[in-house]
Short mmCIF file of C-alpha atoms and ligand atoms in Angstrom, two decimals:
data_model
loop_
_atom_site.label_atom_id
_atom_site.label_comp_id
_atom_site.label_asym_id
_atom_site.label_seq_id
_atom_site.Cartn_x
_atom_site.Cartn_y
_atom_site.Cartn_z
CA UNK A 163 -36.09 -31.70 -133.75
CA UNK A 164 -32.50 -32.69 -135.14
CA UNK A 165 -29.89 -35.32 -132.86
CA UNK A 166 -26.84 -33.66 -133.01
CA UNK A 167 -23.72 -35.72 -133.47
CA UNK A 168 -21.51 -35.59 -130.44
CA UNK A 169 -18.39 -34.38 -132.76
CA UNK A 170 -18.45 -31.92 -135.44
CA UNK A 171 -16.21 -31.75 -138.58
CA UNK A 172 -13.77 -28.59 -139.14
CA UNK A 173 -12.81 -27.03 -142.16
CA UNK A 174 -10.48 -24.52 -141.57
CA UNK A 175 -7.57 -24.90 -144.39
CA UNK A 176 -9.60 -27.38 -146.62
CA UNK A 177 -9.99 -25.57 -149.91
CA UNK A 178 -7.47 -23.05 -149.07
CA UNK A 179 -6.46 -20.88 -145.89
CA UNK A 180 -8.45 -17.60 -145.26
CA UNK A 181 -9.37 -15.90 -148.47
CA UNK A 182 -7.09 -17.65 -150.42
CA UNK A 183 -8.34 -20.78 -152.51
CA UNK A 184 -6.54 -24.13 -153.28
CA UNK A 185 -7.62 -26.95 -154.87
CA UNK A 186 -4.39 -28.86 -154.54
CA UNK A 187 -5.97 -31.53 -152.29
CA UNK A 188 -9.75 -31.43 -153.31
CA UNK A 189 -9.78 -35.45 -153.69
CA UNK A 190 -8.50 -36.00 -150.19
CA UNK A 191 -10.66 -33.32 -148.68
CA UNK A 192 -13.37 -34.37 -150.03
CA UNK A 193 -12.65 -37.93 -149.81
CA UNK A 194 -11.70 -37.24 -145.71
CA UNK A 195 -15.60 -35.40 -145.00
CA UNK A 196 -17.60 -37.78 -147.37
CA UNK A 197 -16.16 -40.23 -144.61
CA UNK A 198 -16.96 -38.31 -141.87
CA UNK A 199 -20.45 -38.06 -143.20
CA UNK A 200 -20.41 -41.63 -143.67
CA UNK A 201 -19.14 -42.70 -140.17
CA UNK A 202 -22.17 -40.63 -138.67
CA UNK A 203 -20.54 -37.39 -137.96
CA UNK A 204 -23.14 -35.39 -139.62
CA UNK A 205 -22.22 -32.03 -138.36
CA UNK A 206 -19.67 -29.73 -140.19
CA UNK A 207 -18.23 -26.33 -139.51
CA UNK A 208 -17.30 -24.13 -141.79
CA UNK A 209 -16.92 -20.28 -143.29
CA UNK A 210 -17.54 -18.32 -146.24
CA UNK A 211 -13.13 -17.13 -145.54
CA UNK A 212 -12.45 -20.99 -145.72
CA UNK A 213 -10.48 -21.16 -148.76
CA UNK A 214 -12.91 -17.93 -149.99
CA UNK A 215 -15.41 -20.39 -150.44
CA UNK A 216 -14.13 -23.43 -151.55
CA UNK A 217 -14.49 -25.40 -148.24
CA UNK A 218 -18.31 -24.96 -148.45
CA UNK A 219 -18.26 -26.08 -152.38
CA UNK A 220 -15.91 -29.21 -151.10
CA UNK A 221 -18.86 -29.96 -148.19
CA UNK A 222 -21.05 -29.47 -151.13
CA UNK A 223 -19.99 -32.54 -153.16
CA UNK A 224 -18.64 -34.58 -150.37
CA UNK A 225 -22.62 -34.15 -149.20
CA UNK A 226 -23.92 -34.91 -152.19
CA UNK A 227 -26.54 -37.93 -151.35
CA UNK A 228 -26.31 -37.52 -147.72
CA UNK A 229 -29.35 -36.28 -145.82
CA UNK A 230 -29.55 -33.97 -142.69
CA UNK A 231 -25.70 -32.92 -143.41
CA UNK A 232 -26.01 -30.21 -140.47
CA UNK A 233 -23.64 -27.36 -141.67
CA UNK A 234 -22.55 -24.34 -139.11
CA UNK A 235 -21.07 -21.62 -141.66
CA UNK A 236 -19.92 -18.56 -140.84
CA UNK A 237 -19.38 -14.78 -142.65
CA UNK A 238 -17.20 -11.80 -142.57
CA UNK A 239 -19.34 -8.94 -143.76
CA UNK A 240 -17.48 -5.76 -143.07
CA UNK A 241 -20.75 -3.68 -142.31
CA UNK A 242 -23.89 -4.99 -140.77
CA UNK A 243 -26.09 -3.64 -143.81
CA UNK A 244 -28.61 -6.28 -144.30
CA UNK A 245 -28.37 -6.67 -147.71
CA UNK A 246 -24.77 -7.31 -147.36
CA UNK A 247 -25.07 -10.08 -144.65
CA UNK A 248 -28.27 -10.86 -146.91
CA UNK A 249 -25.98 -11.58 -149.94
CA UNK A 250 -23.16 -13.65 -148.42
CA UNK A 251 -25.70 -15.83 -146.73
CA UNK A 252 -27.35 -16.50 -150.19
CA UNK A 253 -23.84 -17.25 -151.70
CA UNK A 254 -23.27 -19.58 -148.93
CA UNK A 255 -26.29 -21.39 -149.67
CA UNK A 256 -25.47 -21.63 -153.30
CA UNK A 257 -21.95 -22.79 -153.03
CA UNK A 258 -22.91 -25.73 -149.72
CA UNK A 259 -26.00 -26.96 -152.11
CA UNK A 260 -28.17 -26.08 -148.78
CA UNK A 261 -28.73 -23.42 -146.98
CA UNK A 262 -26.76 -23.46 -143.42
CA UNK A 263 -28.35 -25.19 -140.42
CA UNK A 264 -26.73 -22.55 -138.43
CA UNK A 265 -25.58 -19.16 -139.63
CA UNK A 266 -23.13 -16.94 -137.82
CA UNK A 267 -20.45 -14.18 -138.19
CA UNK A 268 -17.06 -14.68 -137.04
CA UNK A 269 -16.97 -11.96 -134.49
CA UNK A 270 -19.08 -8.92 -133.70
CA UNK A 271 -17.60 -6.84 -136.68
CA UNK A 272 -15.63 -3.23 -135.20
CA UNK A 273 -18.46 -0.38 -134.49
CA UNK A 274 -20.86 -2.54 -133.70
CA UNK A 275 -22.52 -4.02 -130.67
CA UNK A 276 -23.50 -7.87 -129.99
CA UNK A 277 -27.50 -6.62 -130.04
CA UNK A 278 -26.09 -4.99 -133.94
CA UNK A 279 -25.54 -8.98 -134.90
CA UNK A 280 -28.38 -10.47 -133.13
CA UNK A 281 -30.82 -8.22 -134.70
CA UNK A 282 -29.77 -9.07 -138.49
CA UNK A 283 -29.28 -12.66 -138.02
CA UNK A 284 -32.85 -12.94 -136.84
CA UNK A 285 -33.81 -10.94 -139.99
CA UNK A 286 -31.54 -14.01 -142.16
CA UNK A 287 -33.38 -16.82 -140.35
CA UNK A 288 -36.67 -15.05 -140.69
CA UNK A 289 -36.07 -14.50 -143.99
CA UNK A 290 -35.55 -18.18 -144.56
CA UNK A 291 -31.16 -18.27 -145.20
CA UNK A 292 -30.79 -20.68 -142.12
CA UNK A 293 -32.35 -22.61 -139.89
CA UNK A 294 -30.78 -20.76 -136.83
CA UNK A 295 -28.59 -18.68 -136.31
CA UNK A 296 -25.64 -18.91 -133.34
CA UNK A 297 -22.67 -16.85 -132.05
CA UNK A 298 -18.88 -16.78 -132.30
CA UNK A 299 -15.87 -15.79 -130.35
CA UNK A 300 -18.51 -14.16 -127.78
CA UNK A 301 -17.49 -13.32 -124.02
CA UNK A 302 -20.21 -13.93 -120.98
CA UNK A 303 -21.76 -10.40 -121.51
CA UNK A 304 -22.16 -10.49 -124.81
CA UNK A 305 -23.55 -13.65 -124.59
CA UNK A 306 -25.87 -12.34 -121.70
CA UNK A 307 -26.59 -9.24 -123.68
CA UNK A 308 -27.41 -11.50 -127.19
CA UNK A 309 -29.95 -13.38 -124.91
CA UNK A 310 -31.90 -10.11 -123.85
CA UNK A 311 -31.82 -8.15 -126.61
CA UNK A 312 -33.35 -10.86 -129.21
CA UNK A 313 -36.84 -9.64 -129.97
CA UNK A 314 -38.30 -12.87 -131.89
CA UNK A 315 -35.39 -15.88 -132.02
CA UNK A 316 -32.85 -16.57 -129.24
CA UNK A 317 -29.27 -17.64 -130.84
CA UNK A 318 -29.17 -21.83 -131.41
CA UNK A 319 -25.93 -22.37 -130.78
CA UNK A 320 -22.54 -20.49 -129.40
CA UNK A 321 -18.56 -21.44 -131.16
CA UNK A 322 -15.58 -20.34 -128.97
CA UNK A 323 -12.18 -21.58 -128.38
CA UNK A 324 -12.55 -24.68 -126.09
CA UNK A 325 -9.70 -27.96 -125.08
CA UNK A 326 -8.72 -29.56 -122.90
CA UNK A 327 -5.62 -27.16 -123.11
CA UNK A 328 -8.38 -24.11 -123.26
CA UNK A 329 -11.21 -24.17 -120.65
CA UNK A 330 -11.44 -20.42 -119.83
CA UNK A 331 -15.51 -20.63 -120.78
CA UNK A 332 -15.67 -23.02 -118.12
CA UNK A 333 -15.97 -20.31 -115.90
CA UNK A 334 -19.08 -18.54 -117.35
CA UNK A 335 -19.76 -19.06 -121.20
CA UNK A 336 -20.64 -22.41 -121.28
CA UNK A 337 -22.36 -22.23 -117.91
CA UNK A 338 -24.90 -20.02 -119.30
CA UNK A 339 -25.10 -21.66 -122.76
CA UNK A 340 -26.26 -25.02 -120.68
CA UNK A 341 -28.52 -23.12 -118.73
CA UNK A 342 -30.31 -21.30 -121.85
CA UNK A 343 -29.79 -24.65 -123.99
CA UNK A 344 -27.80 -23.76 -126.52
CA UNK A 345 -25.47 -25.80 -128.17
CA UNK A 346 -22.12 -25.43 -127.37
CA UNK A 347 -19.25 -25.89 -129.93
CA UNK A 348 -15.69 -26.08 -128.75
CA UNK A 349 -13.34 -25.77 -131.70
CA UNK A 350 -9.74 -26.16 -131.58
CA UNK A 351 -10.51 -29.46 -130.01
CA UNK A 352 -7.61 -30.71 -129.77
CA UNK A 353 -5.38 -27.63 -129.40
CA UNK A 354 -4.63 -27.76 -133.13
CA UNK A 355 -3.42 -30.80 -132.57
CA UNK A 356 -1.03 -30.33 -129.59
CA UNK A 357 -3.67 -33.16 -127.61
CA UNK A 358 -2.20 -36.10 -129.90
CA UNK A 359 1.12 -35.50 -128.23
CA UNK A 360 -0.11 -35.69 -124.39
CA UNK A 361 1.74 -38.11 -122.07
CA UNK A 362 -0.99 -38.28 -119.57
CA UNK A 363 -3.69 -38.70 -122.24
CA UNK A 364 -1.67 -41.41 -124.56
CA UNK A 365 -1.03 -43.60 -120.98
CA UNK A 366 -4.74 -43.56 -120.23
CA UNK A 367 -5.96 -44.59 -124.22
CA UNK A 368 -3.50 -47.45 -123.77
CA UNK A 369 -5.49 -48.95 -120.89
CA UNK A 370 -8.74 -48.57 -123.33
CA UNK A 371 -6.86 -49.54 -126.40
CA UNK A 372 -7.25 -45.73 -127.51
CA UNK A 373 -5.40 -42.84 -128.96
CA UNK A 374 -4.91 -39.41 -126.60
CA UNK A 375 -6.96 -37.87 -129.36
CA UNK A 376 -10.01 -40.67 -128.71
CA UNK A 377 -9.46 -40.14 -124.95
CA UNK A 378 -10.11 -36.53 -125.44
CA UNK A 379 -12.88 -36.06 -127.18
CA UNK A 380 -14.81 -39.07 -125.10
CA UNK A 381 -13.99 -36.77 -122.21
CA UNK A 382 -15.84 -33.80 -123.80
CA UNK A 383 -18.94 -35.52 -124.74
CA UNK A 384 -19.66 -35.82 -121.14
CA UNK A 385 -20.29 -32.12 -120.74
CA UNK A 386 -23.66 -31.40 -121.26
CA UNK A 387 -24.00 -29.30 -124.48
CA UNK A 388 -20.96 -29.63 -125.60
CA UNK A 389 -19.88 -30.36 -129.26
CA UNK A 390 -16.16 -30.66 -129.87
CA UNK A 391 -15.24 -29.51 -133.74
CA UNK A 392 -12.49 -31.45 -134.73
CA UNK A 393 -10.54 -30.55 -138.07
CA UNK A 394 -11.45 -33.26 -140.72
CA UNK A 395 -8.63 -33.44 -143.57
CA UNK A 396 -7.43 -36.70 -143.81
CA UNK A 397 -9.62 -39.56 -144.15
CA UNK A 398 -7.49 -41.79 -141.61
CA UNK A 399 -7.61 -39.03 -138.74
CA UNK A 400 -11.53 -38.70 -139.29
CA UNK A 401 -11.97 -42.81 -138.73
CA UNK A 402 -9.74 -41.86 -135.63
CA UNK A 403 -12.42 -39.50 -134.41
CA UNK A 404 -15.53 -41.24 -135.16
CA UNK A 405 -14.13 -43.87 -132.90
CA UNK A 406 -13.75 -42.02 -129.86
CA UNK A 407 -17.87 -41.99 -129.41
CA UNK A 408 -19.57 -45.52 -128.33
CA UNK A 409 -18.24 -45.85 -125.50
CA UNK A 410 -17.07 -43.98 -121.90
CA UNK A 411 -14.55 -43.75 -120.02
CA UNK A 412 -14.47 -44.44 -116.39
CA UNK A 413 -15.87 -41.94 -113.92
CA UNK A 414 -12.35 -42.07 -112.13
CA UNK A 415 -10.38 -41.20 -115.33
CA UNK A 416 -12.21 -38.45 -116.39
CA UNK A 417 -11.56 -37.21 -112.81
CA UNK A 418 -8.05 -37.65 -113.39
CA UNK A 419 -7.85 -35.82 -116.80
CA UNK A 420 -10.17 -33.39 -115.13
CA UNK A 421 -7.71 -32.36 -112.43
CA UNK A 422 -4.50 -32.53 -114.82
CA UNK A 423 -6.40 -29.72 -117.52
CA UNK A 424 -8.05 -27.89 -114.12
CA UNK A 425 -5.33 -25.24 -114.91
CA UNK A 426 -6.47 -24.56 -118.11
CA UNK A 427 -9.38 -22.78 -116.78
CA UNK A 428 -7.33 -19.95 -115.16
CA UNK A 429 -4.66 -19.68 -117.43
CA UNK A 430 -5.36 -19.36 -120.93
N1 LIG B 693 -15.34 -19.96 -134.94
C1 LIG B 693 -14.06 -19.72 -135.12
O1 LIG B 693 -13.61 -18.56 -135.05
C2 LIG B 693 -13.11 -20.86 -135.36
C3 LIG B 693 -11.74 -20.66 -135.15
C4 LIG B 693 -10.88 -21.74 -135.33
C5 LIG B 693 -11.39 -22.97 -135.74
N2 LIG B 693 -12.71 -23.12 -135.99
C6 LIG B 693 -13.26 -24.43 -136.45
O2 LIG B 693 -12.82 -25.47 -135.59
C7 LIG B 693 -12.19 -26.50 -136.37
C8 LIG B 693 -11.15 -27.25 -135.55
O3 LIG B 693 -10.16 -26.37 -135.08
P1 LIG B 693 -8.66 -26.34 -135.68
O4 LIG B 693 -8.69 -26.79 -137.10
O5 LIG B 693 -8.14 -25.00 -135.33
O6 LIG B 693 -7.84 -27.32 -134.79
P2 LIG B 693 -7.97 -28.78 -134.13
O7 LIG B 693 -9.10 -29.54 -134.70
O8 LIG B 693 -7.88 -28.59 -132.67
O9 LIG B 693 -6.59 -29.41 -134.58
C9 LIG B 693 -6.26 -29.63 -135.92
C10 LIG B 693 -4.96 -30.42 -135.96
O10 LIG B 693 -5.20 -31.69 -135.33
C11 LIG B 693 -4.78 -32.71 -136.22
N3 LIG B 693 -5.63 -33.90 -136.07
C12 LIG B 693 -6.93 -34.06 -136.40
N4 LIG B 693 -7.32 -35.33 -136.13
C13 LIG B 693 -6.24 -35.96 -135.64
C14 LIG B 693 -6.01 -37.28 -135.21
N5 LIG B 693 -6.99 -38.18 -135.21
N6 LIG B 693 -4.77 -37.59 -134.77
C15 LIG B 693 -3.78 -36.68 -134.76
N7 LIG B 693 -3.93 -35.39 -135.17
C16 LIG B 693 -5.16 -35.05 -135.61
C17 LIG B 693 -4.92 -32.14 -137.60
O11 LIG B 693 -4.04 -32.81 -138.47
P3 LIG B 693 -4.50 -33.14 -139.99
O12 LIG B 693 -4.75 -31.80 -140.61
O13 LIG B 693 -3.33 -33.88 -140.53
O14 LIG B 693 -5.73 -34.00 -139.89
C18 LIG B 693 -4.49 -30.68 -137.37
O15 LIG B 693 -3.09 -30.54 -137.39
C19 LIG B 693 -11.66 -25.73 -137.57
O16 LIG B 693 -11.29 -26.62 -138.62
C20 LIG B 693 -12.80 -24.79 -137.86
O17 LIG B 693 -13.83 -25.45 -138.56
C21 LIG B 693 -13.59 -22.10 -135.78
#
């Protein structure tokens, strides 16, 4: 049984961009998720495209010492051979340190069907290259069909697009993933950053002594299931985010942001 942080660390453009490796910034990256880790936030996305790798060898070091580091990473096999998923979830493993708490691809590849990548993620798992294995960038149906057509293991966990700006699974992703259990992990959190600029957001953290950002991810962790991934570069932003958990906001603001983002469901 593993507690699951309330916030989750993202690694999109440490290391690199998608395929392409830098190490221009390794100290700060590294130096920005070692705090994370740290601070509690124990849960960290990432993806064998993340700087083609390097993101999971910079989790790998800022990790180093740190137990029960939970680590979501994801592939991009072209086919759904199972030697070839086989392989990058072994190189995964070998460049994080550990294998992945939660494996998953980035999408269901072209040709293929959702059942296609339930059926050889089960295979990884029970072959022992993660601990579970979960879903990205799925609709309702495909989510629906995932659920039925897994013979042995359901999926752990789903990741879509989900903000405060972005609430479109409202509607009937995360519904479902509550009622089935999964975990649910919202990344883009913060509309690439677009939620640090919100008036109504920045008036309400002043009354708390908050930032918009802290205001918004307090208001996620009141959905059930819900796991906002946050991107973790710089050390200051992550101290940022690990202090928007430990305390609530009132009932009535959370109503109020609520209503404001209500829009967001319906037009996205
Ligand atoms: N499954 C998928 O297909 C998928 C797709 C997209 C993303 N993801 C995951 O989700 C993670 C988060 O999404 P994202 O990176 O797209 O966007 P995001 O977390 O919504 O926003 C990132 C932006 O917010 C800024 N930021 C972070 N903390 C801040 C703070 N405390 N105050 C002000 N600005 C702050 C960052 O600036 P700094 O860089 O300066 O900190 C960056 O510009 C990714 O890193 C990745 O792990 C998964």
């Amino acid at each position: 049984m593993w507690c699951v942080p309330e916030i989750g660390l993202g690694t999109f453009g440490i290391g690199g961009d998608f395929w392409r490796r830098d190490d221009s910034n390794d100290f700060e990256w590294v130096r920005a998720l070692r705090r994370g880790f740290e601070l509690g936030l124990r849960l960290v996305d990432t993806s064998e495209l993340y700087g083609d790798g390097h993101a999971e060898e910079l989790i790998k070091i800022a990790a180093s010492g740190v137990e029960e580091v939970l680590v979501v990473s994801k592939i991009h096999p072209t086919t759904l051979e199972p030697e070839e998923v086989f392989k990058r979830l072994s190189r995964s493993a070998e460049r994080l340190g550990r294998r992945p708490w939660i494996a998953m691809l980035h999408w269901v590849p072209a040709g293929y069907t959702i059942c296609d990548v339930v059926k050889v993620l089960e295979a990884a798992v029970a072959r022992g290259l993660a601990d579970h294995y979960g879903l990205s960038n799925v609709t309702h149906s495909q989510l629906a069909s995932a659920l039925t057509c897994a013979k042995k293991l359901q999926p752990a966990a789903v990741e879509n697009r989900y903000s405060l700006r972005y609430r479109r699974d409202e509607l009937d992703v995360l519904p479902l993933a509550q009622r089935e259990g999964l975990l649910y992990l919202g990344y883009s959190a913060l509309e690439r950053g677009a939620l640090a600029l919100d008036p109504l957001l920045g008036s309400i953290g002043r009354r708390y002594e908050k930032s918009a950002v802290q205001i918004a991810l307090n208001w996620y962790t009141k959905i059930p299931n819900v796991v906002p991934v946050v991107k973790a570069s710089n050390a200051r932003h992550v101290e940022e985010i690990a202090q928007s958990i430990g305390w609530e906001i009132k009932e009535e603001d959370w109503k109020l942001i609520d209503k404001q983002f209500y829009i967001y469901r319906l037009q996205y």
